[in-house]
Coordinates of C-alpha atoms (C1' of nucleotides) in Angstrom, one line a residue:
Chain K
X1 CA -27.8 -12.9 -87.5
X2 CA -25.9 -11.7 -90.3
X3 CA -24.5 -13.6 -92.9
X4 CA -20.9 -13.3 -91.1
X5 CA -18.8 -11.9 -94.4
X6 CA -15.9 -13.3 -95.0
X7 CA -13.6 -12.6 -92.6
X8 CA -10.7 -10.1 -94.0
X9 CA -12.1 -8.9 -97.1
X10 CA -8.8 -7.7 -98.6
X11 CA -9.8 -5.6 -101.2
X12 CA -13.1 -4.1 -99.9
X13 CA -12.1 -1.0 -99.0
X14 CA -14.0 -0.4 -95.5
X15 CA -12.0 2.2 -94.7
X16 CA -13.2 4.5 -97.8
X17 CA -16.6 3.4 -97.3
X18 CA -16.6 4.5 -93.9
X19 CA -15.1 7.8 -95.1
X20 CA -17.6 7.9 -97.6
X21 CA -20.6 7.4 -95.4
X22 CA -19.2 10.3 -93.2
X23 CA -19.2 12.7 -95.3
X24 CA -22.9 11.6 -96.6
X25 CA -23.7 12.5 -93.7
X26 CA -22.2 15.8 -93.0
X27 CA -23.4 16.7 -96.4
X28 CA -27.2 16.0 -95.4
X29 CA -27.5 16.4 -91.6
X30 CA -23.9 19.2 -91.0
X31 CA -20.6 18.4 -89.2
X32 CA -22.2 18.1 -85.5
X33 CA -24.5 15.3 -86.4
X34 CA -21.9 12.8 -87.5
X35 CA -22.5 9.5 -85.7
X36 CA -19.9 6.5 -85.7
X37 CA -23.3 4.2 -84.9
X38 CA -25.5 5.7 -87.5
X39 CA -22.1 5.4 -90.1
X40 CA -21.9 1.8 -89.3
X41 CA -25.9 1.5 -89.6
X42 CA -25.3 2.9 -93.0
X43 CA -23.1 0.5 -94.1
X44 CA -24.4 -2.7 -92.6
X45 CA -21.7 -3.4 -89.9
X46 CA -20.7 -3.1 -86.3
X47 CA -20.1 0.2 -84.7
X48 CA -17.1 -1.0 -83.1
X49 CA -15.7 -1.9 -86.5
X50 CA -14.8 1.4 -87.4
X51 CA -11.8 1.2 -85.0
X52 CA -10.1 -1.0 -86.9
X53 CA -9.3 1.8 -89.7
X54 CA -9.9 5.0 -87.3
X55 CA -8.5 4.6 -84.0
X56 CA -11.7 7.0 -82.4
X57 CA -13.7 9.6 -83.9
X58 CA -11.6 12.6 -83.4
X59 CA -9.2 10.4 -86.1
X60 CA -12.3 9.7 -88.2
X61 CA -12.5 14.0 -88.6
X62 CA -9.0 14.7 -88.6
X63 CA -8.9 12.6 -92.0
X64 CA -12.2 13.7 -93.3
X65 CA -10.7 17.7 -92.4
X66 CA -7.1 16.3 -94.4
X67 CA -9.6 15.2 -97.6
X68 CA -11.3 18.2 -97.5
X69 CA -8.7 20.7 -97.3
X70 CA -6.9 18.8 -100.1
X71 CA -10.1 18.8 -102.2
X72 CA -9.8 22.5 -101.6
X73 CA -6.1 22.8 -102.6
X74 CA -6.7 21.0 -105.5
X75 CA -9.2 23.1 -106.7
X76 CA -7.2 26.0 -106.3
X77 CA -4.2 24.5 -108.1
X78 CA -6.8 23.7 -111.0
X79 CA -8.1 27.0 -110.8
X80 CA -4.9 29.2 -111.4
X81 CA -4.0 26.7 -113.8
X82 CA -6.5 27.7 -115.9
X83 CA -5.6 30.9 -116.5
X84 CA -2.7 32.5 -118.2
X85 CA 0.1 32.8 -116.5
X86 CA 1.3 35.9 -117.3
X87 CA -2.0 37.6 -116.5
X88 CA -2.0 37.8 -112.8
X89 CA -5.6 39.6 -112.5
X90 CA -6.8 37.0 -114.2
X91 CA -5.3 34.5 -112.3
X92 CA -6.6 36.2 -109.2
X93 CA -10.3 35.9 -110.3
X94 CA -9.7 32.6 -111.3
X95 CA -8.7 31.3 -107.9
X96 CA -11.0 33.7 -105.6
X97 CA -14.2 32.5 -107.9
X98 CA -13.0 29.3 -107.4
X99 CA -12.7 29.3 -103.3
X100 CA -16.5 30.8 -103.5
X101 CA -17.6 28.0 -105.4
X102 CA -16.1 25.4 -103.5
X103 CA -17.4 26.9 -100.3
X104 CA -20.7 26.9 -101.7
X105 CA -21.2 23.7 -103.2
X106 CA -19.2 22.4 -100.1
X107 CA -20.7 24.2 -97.3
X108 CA -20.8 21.5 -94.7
X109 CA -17.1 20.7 -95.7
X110 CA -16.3 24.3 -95.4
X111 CA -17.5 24.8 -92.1
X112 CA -15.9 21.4 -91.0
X113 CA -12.5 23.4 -91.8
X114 CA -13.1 26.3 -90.7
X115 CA -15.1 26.2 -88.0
X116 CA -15.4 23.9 -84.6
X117 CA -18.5 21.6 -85.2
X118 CA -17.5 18.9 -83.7
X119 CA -18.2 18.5 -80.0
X120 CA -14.7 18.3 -78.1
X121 CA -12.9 17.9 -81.1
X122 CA -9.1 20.1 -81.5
X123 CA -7.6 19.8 -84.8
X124 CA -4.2 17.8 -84.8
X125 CA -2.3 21.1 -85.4
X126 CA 1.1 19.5 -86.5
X127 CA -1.0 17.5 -89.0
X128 CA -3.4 19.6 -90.6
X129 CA -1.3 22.9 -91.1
X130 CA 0.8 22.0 -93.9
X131 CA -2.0 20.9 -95.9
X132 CA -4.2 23.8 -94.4
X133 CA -1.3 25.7 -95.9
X134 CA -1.1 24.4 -99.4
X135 CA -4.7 25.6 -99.8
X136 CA -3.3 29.1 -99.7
X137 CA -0.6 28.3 -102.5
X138 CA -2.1 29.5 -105.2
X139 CA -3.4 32.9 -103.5
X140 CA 0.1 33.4 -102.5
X141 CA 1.7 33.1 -105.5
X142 CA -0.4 35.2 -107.0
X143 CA 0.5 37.8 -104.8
X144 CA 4.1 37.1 -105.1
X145 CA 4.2 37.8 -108.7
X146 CA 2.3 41.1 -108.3
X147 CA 5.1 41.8 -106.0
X148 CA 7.6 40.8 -108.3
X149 CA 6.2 42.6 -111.3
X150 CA 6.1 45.4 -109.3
X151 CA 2.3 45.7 -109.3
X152 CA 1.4 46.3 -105.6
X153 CA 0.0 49.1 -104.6
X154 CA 0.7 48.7 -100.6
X155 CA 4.4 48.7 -100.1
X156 CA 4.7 48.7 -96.6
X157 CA 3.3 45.1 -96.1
X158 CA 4.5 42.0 -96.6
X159 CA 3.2 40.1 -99.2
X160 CA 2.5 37.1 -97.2
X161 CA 0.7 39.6 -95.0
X162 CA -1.5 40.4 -97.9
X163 CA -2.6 37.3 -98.7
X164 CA -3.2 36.8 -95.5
X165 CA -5.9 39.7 -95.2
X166 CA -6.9 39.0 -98.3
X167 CA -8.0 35.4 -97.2
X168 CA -9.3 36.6 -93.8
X169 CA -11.5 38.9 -96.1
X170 CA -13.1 36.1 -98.1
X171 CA -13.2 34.1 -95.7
X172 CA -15.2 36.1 -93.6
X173 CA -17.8 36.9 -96.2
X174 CA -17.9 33.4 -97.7
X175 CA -18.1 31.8 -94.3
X176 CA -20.9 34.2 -93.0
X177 CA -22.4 33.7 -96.1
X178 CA -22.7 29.7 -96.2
X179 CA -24.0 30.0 -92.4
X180 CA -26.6 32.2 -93.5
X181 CA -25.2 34.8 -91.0
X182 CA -25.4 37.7 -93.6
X183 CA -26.4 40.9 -92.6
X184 CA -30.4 41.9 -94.3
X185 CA -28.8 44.1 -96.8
X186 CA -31.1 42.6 -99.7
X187 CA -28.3 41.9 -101.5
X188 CA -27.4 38.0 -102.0
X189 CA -24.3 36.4 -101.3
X190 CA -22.6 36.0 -105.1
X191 CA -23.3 40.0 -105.8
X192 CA -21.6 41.0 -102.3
X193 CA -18.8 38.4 -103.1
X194 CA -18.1 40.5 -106.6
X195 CA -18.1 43.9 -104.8
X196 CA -16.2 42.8 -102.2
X197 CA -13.7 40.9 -104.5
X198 CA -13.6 44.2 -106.8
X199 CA -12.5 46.5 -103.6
X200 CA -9.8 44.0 -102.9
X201 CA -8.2 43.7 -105.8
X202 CA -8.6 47.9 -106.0
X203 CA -7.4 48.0 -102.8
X204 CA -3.8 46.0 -103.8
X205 CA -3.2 45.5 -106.9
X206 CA -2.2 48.0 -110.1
X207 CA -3.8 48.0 -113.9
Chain H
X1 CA -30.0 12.1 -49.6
X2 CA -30.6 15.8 -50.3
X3 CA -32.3 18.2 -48.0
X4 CA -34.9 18.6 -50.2
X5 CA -35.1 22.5 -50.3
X6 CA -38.2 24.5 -49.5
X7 CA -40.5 23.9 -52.6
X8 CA -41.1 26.9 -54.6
X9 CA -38.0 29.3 -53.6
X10 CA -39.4 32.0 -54.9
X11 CA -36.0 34.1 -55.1
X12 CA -33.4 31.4 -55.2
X13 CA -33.3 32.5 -59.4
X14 CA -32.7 29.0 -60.5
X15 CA -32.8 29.9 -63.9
X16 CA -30.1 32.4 -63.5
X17 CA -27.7 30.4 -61.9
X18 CA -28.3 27.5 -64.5
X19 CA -27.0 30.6 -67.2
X20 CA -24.7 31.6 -65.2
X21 CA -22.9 27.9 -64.8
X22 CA -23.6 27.5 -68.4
X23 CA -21.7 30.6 -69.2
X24 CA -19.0 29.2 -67.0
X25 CA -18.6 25.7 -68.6
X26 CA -18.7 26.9 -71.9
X27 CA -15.9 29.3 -71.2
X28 CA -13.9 26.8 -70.2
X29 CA -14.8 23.8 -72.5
X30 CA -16.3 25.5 -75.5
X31 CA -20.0 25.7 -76.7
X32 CA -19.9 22.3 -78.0
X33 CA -18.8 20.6 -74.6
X34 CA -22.2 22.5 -73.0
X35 CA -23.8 19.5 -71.1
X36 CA -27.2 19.8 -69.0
X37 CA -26.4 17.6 -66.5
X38 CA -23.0 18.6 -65.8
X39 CA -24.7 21.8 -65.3
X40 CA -27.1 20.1 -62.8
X41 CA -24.6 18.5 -61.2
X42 CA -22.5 21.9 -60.7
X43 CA -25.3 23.6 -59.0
X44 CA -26.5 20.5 -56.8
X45 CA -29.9 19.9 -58.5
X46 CA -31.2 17.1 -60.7
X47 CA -30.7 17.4 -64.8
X48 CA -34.5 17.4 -65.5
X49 CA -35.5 20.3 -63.2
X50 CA -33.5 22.5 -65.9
X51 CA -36.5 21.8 -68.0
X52 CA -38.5 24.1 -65.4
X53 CA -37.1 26.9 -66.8
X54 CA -36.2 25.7 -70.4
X55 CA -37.8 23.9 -72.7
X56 CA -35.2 21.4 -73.8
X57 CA -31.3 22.4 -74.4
X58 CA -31.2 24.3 -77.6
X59 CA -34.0 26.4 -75.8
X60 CA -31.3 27.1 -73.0
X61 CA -28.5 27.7 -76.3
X62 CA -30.9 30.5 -77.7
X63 CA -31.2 32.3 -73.8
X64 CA -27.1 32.4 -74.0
X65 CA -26.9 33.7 -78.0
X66 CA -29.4 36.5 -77.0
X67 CA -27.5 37.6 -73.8
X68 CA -24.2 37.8 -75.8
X69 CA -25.5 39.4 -78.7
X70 CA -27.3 41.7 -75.5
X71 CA -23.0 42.1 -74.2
X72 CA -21.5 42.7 -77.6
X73 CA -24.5 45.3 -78.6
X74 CA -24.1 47.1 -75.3
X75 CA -20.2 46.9 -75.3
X76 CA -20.7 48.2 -78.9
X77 CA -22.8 51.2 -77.7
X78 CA -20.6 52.1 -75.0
X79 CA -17.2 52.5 -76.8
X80 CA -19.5 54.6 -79.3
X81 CA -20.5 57.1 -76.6
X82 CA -17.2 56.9 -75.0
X83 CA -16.1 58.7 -78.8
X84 CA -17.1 62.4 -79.5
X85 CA -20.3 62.3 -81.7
X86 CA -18.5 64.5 -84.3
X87 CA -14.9 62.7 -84.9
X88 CA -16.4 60.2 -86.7
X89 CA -12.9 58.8 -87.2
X90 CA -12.6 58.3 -83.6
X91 CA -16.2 56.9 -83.5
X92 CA -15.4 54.2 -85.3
X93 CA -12.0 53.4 -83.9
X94 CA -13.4 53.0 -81.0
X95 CA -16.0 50.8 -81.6
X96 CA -13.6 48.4 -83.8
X97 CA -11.2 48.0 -81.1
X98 CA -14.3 47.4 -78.7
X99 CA -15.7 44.6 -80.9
X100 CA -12.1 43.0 -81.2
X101 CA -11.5 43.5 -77.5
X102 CA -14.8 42.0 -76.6
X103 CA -14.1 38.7 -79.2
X104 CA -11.0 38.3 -77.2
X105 CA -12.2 38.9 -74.1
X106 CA -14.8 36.2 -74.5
X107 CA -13.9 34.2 -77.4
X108 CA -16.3 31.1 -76.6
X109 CA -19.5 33.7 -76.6
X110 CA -18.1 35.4 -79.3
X111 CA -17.8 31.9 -81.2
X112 CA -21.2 30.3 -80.0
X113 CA -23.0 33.5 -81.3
X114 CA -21.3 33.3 -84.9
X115 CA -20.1 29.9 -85.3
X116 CA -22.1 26.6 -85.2
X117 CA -21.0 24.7 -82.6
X118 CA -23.7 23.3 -80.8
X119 CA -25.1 19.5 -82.1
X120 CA -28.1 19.9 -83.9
X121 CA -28.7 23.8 -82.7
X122 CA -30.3 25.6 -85.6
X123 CA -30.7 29.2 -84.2
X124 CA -34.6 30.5 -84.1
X125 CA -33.6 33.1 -86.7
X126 CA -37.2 35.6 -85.4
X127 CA -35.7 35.7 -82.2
X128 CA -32.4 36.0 -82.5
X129 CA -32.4 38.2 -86.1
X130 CA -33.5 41.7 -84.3
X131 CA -30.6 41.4 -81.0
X132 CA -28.2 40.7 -83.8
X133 CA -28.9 43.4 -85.9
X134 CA -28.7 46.0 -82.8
X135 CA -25.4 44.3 -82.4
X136 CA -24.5 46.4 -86.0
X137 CA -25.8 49.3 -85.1
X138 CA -22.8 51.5 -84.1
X139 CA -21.6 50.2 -87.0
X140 CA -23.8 51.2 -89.1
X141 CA -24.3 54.5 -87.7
X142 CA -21.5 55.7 -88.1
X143 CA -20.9 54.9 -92.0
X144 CA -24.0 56.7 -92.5
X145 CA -22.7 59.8 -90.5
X146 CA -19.5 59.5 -93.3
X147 CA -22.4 59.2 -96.1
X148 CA -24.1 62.2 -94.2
X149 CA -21.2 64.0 -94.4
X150 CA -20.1 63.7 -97.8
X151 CA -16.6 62.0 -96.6
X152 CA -17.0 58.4 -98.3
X153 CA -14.5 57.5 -101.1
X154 CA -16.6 55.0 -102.5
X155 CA -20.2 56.6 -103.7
X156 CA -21.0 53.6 -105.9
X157 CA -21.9 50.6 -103.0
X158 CA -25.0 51.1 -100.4
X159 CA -23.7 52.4 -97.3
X160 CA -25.4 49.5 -95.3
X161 CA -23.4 47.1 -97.8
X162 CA -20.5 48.9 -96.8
X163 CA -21.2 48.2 -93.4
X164 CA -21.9 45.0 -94.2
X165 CA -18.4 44.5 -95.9
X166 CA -16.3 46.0 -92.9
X167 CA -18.2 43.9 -90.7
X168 CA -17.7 40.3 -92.6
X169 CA -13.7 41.4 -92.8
X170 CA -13.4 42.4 -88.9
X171 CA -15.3 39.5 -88.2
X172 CA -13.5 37.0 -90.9
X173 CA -10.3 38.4 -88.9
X174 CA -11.1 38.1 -85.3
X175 CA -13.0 34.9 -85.8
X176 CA -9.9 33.1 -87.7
X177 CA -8.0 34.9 -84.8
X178 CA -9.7 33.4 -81.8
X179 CA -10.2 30.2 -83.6
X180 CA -5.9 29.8 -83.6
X181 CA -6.3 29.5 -87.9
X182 CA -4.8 32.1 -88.7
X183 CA -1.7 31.5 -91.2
X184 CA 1.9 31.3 -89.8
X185 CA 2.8 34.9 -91.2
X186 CA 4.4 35.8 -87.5
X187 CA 2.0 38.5 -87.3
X188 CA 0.4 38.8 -84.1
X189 CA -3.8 39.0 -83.8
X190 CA -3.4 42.6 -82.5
X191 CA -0.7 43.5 -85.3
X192 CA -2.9 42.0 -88.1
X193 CA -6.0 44.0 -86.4
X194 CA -4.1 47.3 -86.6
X195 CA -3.4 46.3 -89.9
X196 CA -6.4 45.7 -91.3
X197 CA -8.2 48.3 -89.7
X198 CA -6.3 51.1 -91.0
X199 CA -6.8 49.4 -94.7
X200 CA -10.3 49.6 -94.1
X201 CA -10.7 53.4 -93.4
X202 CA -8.2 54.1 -95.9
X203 CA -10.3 52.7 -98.9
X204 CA -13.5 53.5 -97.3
X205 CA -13.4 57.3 -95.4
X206 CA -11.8 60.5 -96.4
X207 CA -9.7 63.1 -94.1
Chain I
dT1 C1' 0.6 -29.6 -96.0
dA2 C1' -0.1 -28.5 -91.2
dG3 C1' 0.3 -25.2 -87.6
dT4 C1' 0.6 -20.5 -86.0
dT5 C1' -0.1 -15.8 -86.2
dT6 C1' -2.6 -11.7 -87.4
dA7 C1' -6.3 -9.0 -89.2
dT8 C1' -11.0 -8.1 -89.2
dA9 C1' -15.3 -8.8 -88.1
dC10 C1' -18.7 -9.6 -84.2
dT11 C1' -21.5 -9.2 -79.5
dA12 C1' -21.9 -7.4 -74.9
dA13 C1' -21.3 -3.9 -71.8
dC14 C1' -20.0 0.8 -69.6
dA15 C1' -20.4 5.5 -69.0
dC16 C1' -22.2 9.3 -70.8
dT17 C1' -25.8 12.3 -73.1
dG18 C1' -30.7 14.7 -73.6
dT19 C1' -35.3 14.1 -72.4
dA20 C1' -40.1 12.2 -70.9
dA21 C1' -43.1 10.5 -67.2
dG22 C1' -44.7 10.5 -62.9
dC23 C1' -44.4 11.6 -57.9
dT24 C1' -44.3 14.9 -53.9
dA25 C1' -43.8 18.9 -51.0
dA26 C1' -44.5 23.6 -50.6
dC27 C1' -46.6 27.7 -51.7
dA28 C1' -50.7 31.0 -53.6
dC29 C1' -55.5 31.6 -53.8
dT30 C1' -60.3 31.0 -53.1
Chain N
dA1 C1' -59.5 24.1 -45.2
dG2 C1' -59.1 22.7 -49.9
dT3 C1' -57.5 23.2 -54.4
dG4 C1' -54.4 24.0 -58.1
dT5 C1' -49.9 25.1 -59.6
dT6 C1' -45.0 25.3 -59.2
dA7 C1' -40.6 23.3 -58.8
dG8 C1' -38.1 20.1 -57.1
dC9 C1' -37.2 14.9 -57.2
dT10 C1' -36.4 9.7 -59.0
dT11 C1' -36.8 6.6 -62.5
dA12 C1' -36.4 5.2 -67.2
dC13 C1' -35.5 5.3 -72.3
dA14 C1' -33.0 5.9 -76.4
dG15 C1' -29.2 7.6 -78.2
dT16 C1' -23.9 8.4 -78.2
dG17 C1' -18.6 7.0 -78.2
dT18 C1' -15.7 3.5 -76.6
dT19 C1' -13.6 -0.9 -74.5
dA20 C1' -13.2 -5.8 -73.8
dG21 C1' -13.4 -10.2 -75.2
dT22 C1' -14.3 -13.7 -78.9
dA23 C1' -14.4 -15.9 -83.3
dT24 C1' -13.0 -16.7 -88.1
dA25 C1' -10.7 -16.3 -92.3
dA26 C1' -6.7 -15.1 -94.4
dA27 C1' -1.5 -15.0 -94.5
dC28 C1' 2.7 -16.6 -93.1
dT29 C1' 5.9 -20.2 -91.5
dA30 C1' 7.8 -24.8 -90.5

DNA sequence: TAGTTTATACTAACACTGTAAGCTAACACT
DNA sequence: AGTGTTAGCTTACAGTGTTAGTATAAACTA
């Protein structure tokens, strides 16, 4: 029936395009939906082919969660890079604007992170959680460096503690927020995200 | 094969015990791993006779959202009676420690109600909207008795914004919590809580 | 260059899922 | 008694992830 392509291809990449098709997916139809049969319809092959590059679909997420949290690290990393580095506050806008914005234009990855779509699925923990942890690099540095310039205003916490709330915190909104799991309060998501960012950085940080 | 039971049973409540194992599976597999016919097969009945008493499966997912939202609401008004009406302080303590206790109690309710984990389920937002707002209530109550009573700090935000706010960070806490994501700063969940809690009334409520 | 191995595709099949259709026995009501 | 409705059942269909077995083209080896 089909035209039986030439055996090993060598350089055509299957394995991205599958990757590829995936997340084409998950962008239009969210995490839960992703089907190994419909990826293969996509891309004109066998379903079965798919376990020559991912060895079931638990591997197939675990990569697409490793390219998504990188995506995110990266992101970051541009993010404080763009700013000064002497001026921390500014770094620190730069970076928490930048995690909204990435969680917004990337919902369906977001949620693939940080939440359990996938039916059955556990995260690899010993895989993901270094690069799970890189994607809090920059936040932690910036905290270190308040700490450092003496510019905290909570002394009785660890700074790695801080970040730590202070990710939980934005997570929380920006998570609840891409779900559409905000409370009716009549005020949209970008306008809570400044208030909220504002009483953080009031909360912890001097000047 | 089967005995064939006696028709209509009248008070056999069918569609309670089809919650009731639903309730159990998912406690023990996770939303996601919710499966009609292991259901049937739990109780002894054949998979389509579930469609007696729902309409198809995310009909049965919308009956198990509305009951927890109907727990974490009543668990919510309890530990707000259990508090004096006048300490306010001890008002809200109480219900934060209730609404953590209650995520970790039953962390796969907690995550089917606020997370997406079912395939496909898209929550009927008419239905589900008013049981989760009751779920705020105490919540909000309580910040208005601090508006009521002259003793918030912060006079420039909404009060049901700042409701809002301490909501999104409990929850961005307890949900990372449950979900085993929260970052390696060898703090435990209960720690962290304590933590946080205590940052929240300090930026939020006088005395 | 000829022969062998290996990688990558395929088809067919299994066990599982939600769900629709149609049948039947028991009850409720005229 | 007869009728309609309810709530079970079996059967069947389309979808899923996954395994087994097969074929072919490329790469390596003698």
């Amino acid at each position: 029936m089909s035209p039986r392509p030439k055996g090993r291809t060598s350089k055509s990449d299957l394995r991205g395009k599958i990757i590829e098709a995936a997340w084409e997916q998950i962008s239009r139809e969210g995490a839960s939906a992703l089907s190994l049969r419909e990826i293969a319809r996509n891309l004109g092959i066998a379903a079965p082919s798919i376990y020559n590059y991912f060895s079931d679909r638990d591997d197939l997420v675990t990569a697409l969660i490793l390219e998504a949290y990188e995506s995110l690290a990266s992101h970051q990393k541009a993010a404080n890079d763009a700013a000064p580095v002497e001026n921390l506050h500014a770094r620190l806008a730069s970076i928490g604007n930048a995690y909204r914005d990435w969680a917004v234009t990337f919902p369906q990855r977001y949620l693939l992170i940080f939440g359990t779509p996938i039916p059955g699925y556990v995260a690899p923990l010993e895989t993901i959680a270094p690069v799970a942890a890189s994607s809090l690099n920059a936040l932690i540095s910036v905290v270190e460096s308040f700490h450092q310039a003496g510019r905290l205003k909570v002394v009785d916490i660890d700074t790695r503690t801080i970040a730590a709330l202070i990710w939980t915190r934005v997570h929380g909104l920006v998570s609840v927020d891409i779900s559409n799991n905000l409370p009716p309060i009549g005020l949209a998501g970008t306008q809570l995200f400044q208030i909220e960012f504002k009483l953080i950085v009031d909360q912890f940080f001097k000047e």
